[in-house]
mmCIF file of C-alpha atoms and ligand atoms in Angstrom:
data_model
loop_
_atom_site.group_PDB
_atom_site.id
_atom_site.type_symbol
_atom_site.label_atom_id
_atom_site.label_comp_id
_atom_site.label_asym_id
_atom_site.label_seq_id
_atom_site.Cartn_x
_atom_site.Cartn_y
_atom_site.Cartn_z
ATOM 1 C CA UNK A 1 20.440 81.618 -104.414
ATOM 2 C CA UNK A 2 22.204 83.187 -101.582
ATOM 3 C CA UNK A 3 25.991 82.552 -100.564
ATOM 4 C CA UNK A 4 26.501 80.922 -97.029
ATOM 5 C CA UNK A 5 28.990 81.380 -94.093
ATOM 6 C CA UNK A 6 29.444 77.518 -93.483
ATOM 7 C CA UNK A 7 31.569 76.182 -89.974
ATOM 8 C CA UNK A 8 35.613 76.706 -91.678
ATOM 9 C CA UNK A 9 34.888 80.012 -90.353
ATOM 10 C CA UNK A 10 34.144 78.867 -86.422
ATOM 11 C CA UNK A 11 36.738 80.559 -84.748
ATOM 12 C CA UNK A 12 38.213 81.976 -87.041
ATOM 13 C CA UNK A 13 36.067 85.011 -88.329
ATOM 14 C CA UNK A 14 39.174 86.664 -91.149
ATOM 15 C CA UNK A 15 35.917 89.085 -91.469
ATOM 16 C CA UNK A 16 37.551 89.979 -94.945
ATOM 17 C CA UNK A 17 34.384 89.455 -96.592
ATOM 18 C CA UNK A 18 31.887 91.812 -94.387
ATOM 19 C CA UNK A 19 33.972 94.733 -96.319
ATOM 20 C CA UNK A 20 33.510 94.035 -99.891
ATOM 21 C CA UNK A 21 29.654 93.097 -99.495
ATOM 22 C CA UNK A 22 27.837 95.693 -102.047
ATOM 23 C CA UNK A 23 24.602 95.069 -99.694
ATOM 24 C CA UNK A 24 25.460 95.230 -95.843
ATOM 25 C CA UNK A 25 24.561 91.493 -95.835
ATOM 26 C CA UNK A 26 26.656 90.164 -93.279
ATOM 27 C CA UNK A 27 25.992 89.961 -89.429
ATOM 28 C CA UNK A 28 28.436 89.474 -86.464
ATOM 29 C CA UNK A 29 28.496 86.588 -84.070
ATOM 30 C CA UNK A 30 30.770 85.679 -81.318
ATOM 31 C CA UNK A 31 32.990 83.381 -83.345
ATOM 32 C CA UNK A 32 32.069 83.546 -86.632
ATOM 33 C CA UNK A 33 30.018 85.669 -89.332
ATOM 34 C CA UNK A 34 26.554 85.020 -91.293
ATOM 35 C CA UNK A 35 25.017 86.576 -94.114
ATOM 36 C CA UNK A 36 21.340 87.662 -94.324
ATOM 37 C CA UNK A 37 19.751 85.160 -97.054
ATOM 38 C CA UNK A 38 17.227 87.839 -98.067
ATOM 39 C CA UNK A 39 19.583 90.909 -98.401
ATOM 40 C CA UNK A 40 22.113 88.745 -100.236
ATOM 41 C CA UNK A 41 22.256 89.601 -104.020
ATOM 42 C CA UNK A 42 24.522 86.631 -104.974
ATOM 43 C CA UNK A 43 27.137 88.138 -106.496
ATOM 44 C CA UNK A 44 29.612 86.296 -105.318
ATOM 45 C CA UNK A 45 32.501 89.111 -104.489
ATOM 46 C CA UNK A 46 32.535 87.855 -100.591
ATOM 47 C CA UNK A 47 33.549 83.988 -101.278
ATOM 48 C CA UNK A 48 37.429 84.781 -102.748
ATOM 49 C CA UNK A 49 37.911 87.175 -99.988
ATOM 50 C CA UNK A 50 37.602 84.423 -97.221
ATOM 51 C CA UNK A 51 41.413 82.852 -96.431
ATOM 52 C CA UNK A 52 40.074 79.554 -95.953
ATOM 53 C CA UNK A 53 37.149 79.160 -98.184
ATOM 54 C CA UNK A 54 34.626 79.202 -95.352
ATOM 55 C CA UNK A 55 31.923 80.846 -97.988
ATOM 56 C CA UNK A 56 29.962 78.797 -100.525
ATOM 57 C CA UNK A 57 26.911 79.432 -102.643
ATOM 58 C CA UNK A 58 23.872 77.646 -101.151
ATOM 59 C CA UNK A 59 23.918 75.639 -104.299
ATOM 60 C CA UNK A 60 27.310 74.424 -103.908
ATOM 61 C CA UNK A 61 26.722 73.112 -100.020
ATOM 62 C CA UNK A 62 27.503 69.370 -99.420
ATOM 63 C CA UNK A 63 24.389 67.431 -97.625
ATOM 64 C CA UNK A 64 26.436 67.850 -93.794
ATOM 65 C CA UNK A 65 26.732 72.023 -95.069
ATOM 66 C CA UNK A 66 22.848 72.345 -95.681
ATOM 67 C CA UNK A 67 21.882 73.271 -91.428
ATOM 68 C CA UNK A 68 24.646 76.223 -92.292
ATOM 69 C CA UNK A 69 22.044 78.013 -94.816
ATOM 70 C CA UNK A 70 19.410 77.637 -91.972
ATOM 71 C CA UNK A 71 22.258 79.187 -89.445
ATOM 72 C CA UNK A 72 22.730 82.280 -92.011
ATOM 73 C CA UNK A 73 19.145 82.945 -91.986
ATOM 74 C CA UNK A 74 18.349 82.396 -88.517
ATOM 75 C CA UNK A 75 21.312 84.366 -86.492
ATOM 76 C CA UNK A 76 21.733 87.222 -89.233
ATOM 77 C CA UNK A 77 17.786 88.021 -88.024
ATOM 78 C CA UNK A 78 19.455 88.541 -84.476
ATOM 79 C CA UNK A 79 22.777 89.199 -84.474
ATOM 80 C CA UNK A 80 24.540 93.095 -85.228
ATOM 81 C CA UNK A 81 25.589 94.073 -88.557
ATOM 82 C CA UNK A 82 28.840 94.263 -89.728
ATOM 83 C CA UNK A 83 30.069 95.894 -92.373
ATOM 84 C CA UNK A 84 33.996 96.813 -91.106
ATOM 85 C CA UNK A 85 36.533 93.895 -90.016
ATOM 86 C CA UNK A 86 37.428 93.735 -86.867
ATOM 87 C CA UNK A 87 40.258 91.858 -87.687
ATOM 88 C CA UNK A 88 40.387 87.779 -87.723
ATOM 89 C CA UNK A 89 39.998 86.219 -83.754
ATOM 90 C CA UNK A 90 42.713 85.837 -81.832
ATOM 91 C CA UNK A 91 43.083 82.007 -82.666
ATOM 92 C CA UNK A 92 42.559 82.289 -85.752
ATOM 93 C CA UNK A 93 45.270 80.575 -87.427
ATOM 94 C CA UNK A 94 45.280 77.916 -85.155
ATOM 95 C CA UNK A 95 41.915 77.024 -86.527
ATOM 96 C CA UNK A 96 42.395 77.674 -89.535
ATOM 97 C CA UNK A 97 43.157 74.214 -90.692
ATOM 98 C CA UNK A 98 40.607 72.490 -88.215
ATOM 99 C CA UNK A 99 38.705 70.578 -90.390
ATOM 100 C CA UNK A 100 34.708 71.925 -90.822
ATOM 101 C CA UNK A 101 33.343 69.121 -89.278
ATOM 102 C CA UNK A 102 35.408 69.290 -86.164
ATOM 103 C CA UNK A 103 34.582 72.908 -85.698
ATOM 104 C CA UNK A 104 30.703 72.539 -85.548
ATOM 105 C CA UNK A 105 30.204 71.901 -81.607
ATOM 106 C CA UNK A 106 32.276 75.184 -81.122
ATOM 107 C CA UNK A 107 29.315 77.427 -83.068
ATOM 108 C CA UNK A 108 28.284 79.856 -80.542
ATOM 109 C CA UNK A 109 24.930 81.271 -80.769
ATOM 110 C CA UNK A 110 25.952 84.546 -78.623
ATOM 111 C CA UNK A 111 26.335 87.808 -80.865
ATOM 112 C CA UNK A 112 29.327 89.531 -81.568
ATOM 113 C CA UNK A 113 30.114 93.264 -81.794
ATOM 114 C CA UNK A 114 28.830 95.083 -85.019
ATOM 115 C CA UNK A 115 29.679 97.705 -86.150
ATOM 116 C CA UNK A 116 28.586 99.983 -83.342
HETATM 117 FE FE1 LIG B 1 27.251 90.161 -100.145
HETATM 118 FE FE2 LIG B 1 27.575 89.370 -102.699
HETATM 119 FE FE3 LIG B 1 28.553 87.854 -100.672
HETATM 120 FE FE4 LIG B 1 25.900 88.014 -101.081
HETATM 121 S S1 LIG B 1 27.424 87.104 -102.464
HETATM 122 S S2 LIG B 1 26.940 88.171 -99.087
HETATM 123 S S3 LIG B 1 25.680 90.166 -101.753
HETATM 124 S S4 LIG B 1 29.220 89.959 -101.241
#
């Protein structure tokens, strides 16, 4: 059961995670990260890394965090890879304590810069 990027990480992107990850699994959007479902080993190392505890395991997901598992597996099939932070956005900690819910309508479907 894979781990998901859920919407605590809208705007926010720490990007801590996409380092640690033993199997290149994450992918970079404009304002936030997903991880590739079918690449994703679940071993848990990414979800401690994340600041504000934006990553879950799919099984742990409450019913209003199930569309994110369908997110991670459709924009990681677009979207570059990333396996080297960029560094958290620029608002960052401004969000950071935005509740999940009230971050949803700012998901961006646009990619973000990979690692190339
Ligand atoms: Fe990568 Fe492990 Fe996180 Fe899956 S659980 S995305 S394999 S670090």
């Amino acid at each position: 059961m894979p781990f998901v990027v859920t919407a605590k990480c809208i705007k926010c992107r720490y990007s801590d995670c996409v380092e640690v990850c033993p199997t290149d699994a994450f992918y970079a959007g404009e304002n936030m990260v997903v991880i590739n479902p079918d690449e994703c080993i679940d071993c848990g190392v990414c979800e401690p890394e994340c600041p504000i505890e934006a990553i879950k395991s799919d099984e742990e997901l409450e019913p209003e965090e199930q569309k994110w598992a369908d997110i991670n597996e459709r924009f990681s099939a677009s979207w570059p890879n990333i396996t080297k932070s960029k560094g958290p956005l620029p608002d960052a900690e401004k969000y950071a304590d935005i509740d999940a819910a009230d971050k949803d309508a700012e998901f961006s479907e646009a990619p973000g810069e990979g690692d190339e």
